[in-house]
Coordinates of C-alpha atoms in Angstrom, one line a residue:
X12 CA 101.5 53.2 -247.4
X13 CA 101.3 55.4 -250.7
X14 CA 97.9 56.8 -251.8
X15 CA 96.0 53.5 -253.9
X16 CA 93.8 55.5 -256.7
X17 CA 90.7 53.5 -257.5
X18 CA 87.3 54.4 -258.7
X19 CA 83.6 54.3 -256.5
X20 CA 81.2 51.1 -257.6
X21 CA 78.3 53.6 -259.4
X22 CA 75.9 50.6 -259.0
X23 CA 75.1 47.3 -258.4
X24 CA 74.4 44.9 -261.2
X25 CA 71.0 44.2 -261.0
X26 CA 71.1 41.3 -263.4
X27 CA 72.9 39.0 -260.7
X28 CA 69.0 37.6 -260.5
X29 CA 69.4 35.5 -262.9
X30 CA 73.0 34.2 -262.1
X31 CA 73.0 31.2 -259.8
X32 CA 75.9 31.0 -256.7
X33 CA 75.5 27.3 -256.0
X34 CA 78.0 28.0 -252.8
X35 CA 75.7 30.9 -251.6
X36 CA 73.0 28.7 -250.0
X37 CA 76.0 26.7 -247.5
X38 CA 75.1 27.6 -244.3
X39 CA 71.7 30.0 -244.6
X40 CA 68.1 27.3 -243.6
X41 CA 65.6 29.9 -243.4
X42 CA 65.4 33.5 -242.5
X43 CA 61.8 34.7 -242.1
X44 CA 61.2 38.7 -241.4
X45 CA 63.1 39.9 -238.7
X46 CA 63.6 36.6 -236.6
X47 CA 67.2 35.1 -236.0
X48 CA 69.3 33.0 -238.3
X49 CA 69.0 29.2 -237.2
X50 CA 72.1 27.6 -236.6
X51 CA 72.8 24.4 -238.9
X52 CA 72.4 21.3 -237.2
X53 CA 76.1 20.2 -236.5
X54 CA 77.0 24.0 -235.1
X55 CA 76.1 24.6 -231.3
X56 CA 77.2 28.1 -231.3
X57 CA 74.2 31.1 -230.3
X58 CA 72.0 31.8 -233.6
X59 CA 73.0 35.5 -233.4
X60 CA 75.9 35.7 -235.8
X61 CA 78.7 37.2 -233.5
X62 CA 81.9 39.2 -234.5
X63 CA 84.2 36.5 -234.5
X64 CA 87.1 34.9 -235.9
X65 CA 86.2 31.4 -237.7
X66 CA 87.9 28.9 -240.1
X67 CA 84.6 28.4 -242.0
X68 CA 82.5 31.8 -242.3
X69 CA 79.2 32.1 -242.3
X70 CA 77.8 33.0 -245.9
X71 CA 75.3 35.9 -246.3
X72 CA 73.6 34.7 -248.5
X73 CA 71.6 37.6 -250.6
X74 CA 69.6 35.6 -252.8
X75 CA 68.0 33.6 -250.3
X76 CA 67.3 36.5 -247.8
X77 CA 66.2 38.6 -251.1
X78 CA 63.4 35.9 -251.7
X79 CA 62.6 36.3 -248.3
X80 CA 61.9 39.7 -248.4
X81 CA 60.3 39.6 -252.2
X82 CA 57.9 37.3 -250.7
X83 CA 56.9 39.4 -247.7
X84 CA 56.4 42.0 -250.1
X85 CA 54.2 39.7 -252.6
X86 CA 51.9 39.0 -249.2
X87 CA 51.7 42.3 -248.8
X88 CA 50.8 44.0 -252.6
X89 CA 48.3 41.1 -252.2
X90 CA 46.8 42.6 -248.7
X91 CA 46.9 46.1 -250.2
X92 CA 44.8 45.3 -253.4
X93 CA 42.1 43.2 -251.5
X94 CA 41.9 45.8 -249.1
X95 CA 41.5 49.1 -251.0
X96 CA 42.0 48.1 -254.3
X97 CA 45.4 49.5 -254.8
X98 CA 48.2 48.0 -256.8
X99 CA 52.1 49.5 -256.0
X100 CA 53.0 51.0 -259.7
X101 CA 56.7 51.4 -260.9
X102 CA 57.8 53.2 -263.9
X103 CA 61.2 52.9 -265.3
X104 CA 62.7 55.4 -268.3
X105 CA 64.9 54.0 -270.2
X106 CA 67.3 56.3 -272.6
X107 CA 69.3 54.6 -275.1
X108 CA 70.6 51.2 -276.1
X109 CA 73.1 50.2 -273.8
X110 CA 72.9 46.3 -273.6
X111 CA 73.8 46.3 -269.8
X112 CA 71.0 49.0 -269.0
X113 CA 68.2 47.3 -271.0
X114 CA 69.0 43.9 -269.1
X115 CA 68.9 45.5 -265.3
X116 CA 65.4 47.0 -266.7
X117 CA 64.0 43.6 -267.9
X118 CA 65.2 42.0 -264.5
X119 CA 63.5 45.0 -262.6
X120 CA 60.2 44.3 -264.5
X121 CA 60.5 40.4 -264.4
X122 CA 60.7 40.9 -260.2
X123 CA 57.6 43.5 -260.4
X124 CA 55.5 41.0 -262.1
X125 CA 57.0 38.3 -259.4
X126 CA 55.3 40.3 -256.5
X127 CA 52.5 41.6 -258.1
X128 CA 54.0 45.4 -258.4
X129 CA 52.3 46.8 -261.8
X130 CA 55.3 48.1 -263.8
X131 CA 55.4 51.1 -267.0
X132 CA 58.3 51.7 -269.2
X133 CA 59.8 54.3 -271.7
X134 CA 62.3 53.7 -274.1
X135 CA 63.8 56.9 -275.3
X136 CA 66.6 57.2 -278.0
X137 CA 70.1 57.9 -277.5
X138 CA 69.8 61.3 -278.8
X139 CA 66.9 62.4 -277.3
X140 CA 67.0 65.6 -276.0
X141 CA 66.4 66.3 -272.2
X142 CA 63.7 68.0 -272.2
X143 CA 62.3 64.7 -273.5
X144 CA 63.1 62.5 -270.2
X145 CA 61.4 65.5 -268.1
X146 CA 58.3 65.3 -270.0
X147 CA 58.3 61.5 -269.4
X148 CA 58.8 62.1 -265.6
X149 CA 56.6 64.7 -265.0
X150 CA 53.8 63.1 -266.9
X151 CA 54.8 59.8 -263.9
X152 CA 54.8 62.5 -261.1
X153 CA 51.8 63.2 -262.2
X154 CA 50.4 59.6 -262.3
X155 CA 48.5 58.9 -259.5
X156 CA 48.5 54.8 -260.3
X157 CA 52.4 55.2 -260.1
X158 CA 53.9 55.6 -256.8
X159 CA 57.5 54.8 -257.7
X160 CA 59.5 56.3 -260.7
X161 CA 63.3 55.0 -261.8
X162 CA 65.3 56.6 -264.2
X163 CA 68.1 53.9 -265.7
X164 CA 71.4 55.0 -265.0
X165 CA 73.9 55.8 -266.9
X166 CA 72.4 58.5 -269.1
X167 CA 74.0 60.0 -272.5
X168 CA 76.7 62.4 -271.8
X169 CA 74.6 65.1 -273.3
X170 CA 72.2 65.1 -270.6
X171 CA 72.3 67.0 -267.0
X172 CA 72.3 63.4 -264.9
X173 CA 71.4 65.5 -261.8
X174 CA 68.7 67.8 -263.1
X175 CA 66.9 64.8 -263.9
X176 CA 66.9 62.9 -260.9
X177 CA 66.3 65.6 -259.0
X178 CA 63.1 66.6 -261.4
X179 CA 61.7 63.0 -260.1
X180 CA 58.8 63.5 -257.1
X181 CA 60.8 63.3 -253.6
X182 CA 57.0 61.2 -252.6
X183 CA 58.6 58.8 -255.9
X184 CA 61.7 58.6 -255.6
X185 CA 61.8 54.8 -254.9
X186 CA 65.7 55.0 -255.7
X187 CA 66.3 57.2 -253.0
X188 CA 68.9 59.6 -254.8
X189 CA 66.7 63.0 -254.6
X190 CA 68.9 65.3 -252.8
X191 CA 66.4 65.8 -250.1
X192 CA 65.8 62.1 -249.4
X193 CA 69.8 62.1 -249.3
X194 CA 69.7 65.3 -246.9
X195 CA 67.1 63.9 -244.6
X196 CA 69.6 61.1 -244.6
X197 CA 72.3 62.7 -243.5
X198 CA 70.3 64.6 -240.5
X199 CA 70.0 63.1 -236.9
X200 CA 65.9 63.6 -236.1
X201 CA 65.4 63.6 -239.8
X202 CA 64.1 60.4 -241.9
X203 CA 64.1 60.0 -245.7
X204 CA 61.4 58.7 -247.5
X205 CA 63.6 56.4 -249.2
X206 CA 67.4 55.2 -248.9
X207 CA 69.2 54.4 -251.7
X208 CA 68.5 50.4 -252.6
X209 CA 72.3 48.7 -252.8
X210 CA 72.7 50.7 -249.1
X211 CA 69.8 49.6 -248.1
X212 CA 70.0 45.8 -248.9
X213 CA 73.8 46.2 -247.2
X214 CA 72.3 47.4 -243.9
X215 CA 69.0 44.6 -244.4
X216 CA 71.7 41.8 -244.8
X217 CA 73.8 43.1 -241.4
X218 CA 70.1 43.2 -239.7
X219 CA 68.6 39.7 -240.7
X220 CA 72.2 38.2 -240.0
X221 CA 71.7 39.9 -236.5
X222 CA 75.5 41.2 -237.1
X223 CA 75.3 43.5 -233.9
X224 CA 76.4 47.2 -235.8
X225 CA 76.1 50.0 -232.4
X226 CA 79.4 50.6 -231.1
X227 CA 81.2 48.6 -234.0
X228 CA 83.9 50.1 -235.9
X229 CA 82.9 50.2 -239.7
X230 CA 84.9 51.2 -243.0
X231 CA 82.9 51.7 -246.1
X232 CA 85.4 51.5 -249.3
X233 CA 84.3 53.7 -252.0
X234 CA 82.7 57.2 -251.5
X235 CA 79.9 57.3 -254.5
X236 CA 76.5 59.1 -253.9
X237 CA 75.0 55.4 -254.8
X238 CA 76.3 53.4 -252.5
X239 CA 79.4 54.2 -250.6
X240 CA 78.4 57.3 -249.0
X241 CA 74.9 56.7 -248.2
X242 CA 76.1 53.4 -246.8
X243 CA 78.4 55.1 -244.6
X244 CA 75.8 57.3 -243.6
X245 CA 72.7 54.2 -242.6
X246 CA 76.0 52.5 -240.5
X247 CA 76.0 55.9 -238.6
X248 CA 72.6 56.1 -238.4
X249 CA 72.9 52.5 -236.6
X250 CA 76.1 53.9 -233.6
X251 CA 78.5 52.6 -235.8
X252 CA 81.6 54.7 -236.0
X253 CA 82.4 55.0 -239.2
X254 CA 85.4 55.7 -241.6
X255 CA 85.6 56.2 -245.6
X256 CA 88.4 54.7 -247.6
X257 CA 88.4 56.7 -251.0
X258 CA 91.5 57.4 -253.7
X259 CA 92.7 59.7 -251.5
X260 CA 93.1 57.6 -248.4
X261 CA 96.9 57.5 -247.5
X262 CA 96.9 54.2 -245.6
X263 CA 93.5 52.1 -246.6
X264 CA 95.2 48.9 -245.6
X265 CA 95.6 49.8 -242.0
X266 CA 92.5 51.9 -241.6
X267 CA 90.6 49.0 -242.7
X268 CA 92.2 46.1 -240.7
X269 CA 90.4 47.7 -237.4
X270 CA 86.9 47.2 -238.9
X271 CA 84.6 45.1 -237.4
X272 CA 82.3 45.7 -240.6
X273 CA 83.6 46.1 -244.1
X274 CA 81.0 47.3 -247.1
X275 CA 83.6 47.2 -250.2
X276 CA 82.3 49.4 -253.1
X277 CA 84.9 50.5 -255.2
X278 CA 84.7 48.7 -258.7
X279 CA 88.2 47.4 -258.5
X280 CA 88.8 43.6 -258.6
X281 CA 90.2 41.6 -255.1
X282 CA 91.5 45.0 -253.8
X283 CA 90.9 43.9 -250.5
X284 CA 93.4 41.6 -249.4
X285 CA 93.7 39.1 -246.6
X286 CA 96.1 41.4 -244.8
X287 CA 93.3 43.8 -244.9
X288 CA 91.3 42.2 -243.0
X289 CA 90.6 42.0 -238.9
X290 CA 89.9 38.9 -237.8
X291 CA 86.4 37.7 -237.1
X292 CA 85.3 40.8 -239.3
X293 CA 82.1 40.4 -240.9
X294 CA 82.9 41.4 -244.6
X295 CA 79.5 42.7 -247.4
X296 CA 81.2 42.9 -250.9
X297 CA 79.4 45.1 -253.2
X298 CA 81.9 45.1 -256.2
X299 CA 81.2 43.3 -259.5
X300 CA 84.0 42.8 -261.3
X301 CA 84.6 41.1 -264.7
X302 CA 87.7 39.0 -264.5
X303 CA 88.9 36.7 -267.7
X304 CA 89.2 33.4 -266.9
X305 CA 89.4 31.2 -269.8
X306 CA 87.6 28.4 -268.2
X307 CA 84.9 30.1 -267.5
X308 CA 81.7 29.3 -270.4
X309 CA 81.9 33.1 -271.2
X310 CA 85.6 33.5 -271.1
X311 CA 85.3 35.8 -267.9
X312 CA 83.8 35.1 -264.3
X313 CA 82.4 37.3 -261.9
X314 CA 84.8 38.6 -258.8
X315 CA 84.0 41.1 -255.8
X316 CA 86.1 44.1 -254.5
X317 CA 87.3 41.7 -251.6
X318 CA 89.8 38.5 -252.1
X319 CA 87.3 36.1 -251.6
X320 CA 89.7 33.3 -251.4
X321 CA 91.5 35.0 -248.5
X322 CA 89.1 36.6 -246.6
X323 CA 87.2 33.3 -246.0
X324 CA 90.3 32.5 -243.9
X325 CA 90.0 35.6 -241.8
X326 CA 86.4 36.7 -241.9
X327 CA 83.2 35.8 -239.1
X328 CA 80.9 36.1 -242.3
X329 CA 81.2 37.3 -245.6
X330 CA 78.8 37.6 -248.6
X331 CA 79.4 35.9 -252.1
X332 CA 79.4 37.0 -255.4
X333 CA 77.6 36.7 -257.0
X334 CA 74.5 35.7 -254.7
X335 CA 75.5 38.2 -252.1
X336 CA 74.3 42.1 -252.2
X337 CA 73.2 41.9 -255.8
X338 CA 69.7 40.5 -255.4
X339 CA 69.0 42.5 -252.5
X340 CA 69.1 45.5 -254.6
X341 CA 66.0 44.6 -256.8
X342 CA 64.4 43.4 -253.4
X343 CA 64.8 46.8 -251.7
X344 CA 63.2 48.7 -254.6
X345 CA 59.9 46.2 -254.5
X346 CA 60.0 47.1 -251.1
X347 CA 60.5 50.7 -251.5
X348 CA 57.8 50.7 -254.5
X349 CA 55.8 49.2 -252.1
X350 CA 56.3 51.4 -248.9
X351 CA 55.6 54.4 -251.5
X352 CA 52.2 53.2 -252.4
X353 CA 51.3 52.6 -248.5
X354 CA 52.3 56.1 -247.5
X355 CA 50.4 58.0 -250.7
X356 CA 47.1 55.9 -249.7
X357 CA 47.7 55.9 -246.5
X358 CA 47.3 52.3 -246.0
X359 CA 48.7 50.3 -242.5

């Protein structure tokens, strides 16, 4: 099969928060911390979701395992403040007017307020100058109320992108993209402070699904330093054996059908096909895709990197979208922000 060019999902649109995926609460009652899914009422099969084929896959559902998680965190910041008077502080640093940027940061501080996290923002302008955005972090790193710093991406195209991520404390870096928190990643007997959140979330969903990961055979599609290549890297971490689809993949199609896990993060809309995929796999879609639909309210509706429509023919379980990895993203930073502020105060 000829080489398919396509381009690596930068990120995960936090704003799916606010964007309702009435089919995303189908088959998920209640998952509470670490326990197993329940199985509905009229299904007899083990709780533990098992690689299988099935005609009706099981949904994994992000939003409802997201408030899950944003409420153990809640119960904690509360535990935390009570206890030594601590609350987790975030601060975000926002650089210039993009419409799509400004939204993920007003979601991020609406769910910080949710759970009690305190949360601090700059606003720079476009033409700032960089120097600018390091003052701002440095002056965060030197915070001792803040334990978590963000800086929006993208930035202007003027600016050094990894000079200033990497300018962010490693002890702060709640976004996990520091190249030593990446490193440590990477290294067996080595443990980040923080993994990258849409990752993260992937892995969480796999883990409170109880999708059995050791010994599996996993494809990650897309190779970005946000999401597809640490992803790759926590499925190794977890005795997965792992391969990467990326542009330059000769035969994607056929390296993908033997997964028994699929994380899709490209950016391109249905590229996964049916005929992609193994049956029984178990299927966590991370692309975001604008599509126009003219009956849709805005003229467009939201599709993932996976053929939705087909792969609920073929797939064990498979996450919607929206509903599916997008909330877990904001819901892995609280937590992050939060497991920051524990390790600075030292607080069990």
């Amino acid at each position: 099969m000829a080489s398919m060019m396509f381009t690596d999902c930068s990120s995960m649109s936090s704003s799916l928060l606010h964007v309702n995926s009435r089919r995303s609460a189908i088959l998920f009652r209640q998952c509470v911390g670490q326990l197993p899914l329940r199985s509905t009422a009229s299904s007899a099969r083990a709780c533990s979701l098992s690689i299988r084929c099935s005609s009706s896959p099981t949904l994994v559902d992000g939003k409802a395992v997201a408030k899950t998680i944003r409420d153990e965190v809640t119960v904690e910041v509360s535990r935390m403040k009570e206890s030594i008077g601590v609350v987790p502080g975030l601060a975000v640093i926002l650089v210039g007017d993009r419409k799509d940027s400004a939204t993920y940061v007003r979601n991020k501080k609406k769910a910080c307020e949710s759970v009690g996290i305190k949360s601090l923002e700059v606003k720079l302008a476009e033409d700032c100058s960089e120097e600018q955005v390091l003052k701002s972090i440095s002056c965060f790193n030197d915070d001792p109320s803040i334990h978590g710093i963000l800086v929006q991406l993208p930035l202007p195209s003027h600016m050094d992108e990894q000079n200033i991520l990497n300018a962010v404390s490693i002890e702060k870096d709640v976004d996990g993209f520091h190249p030593l928190n990446i490193g440590r990643l990477a290294m067996r007997g080595r443990e980040p402070l923080f993994v990258p959140c849409t990752p993260k979330g992937c892995i969480e969903l796999l883990h409170r699904y109880n999708v059995e990961i050791k010994g599996k055979r996993a494809v990650v599609i897309g190779r970005s330093n946000i999401v597809g290549m640490p992803a790759a890297l926590l499925l190794q971490r977890e005795d997965a054996t792992v391969s990467i689809i990326h542009s330059r993949t000769k035969n994607p199609e056929e390296i993908t059908r033997e997964a028994d896990i699929i994380i899709a993060a490209v950016g391109r809309p249905n590229m996964v096909r049916g005929s992609w995929i193994k049956p029984g796999a178990v299927i966590i879609d991370v692309g975001i895709n604008p599509v126009d639909d003219p009956n849709a309210p805005r003229g467009y509706r939201l599709v993932g990197d996976v053929c939705y429509e087909e792969a609920c023919k073929i797939a064990s379980a498979i996450t919607p979208v929206p509903g599916g990895v997008g909330p877990m993203t904001i819901a892995m930073l609280l937590s992050n922000t939060l497991i920051s502020a524990k390790r600075i105060h030292n607080f069990e």
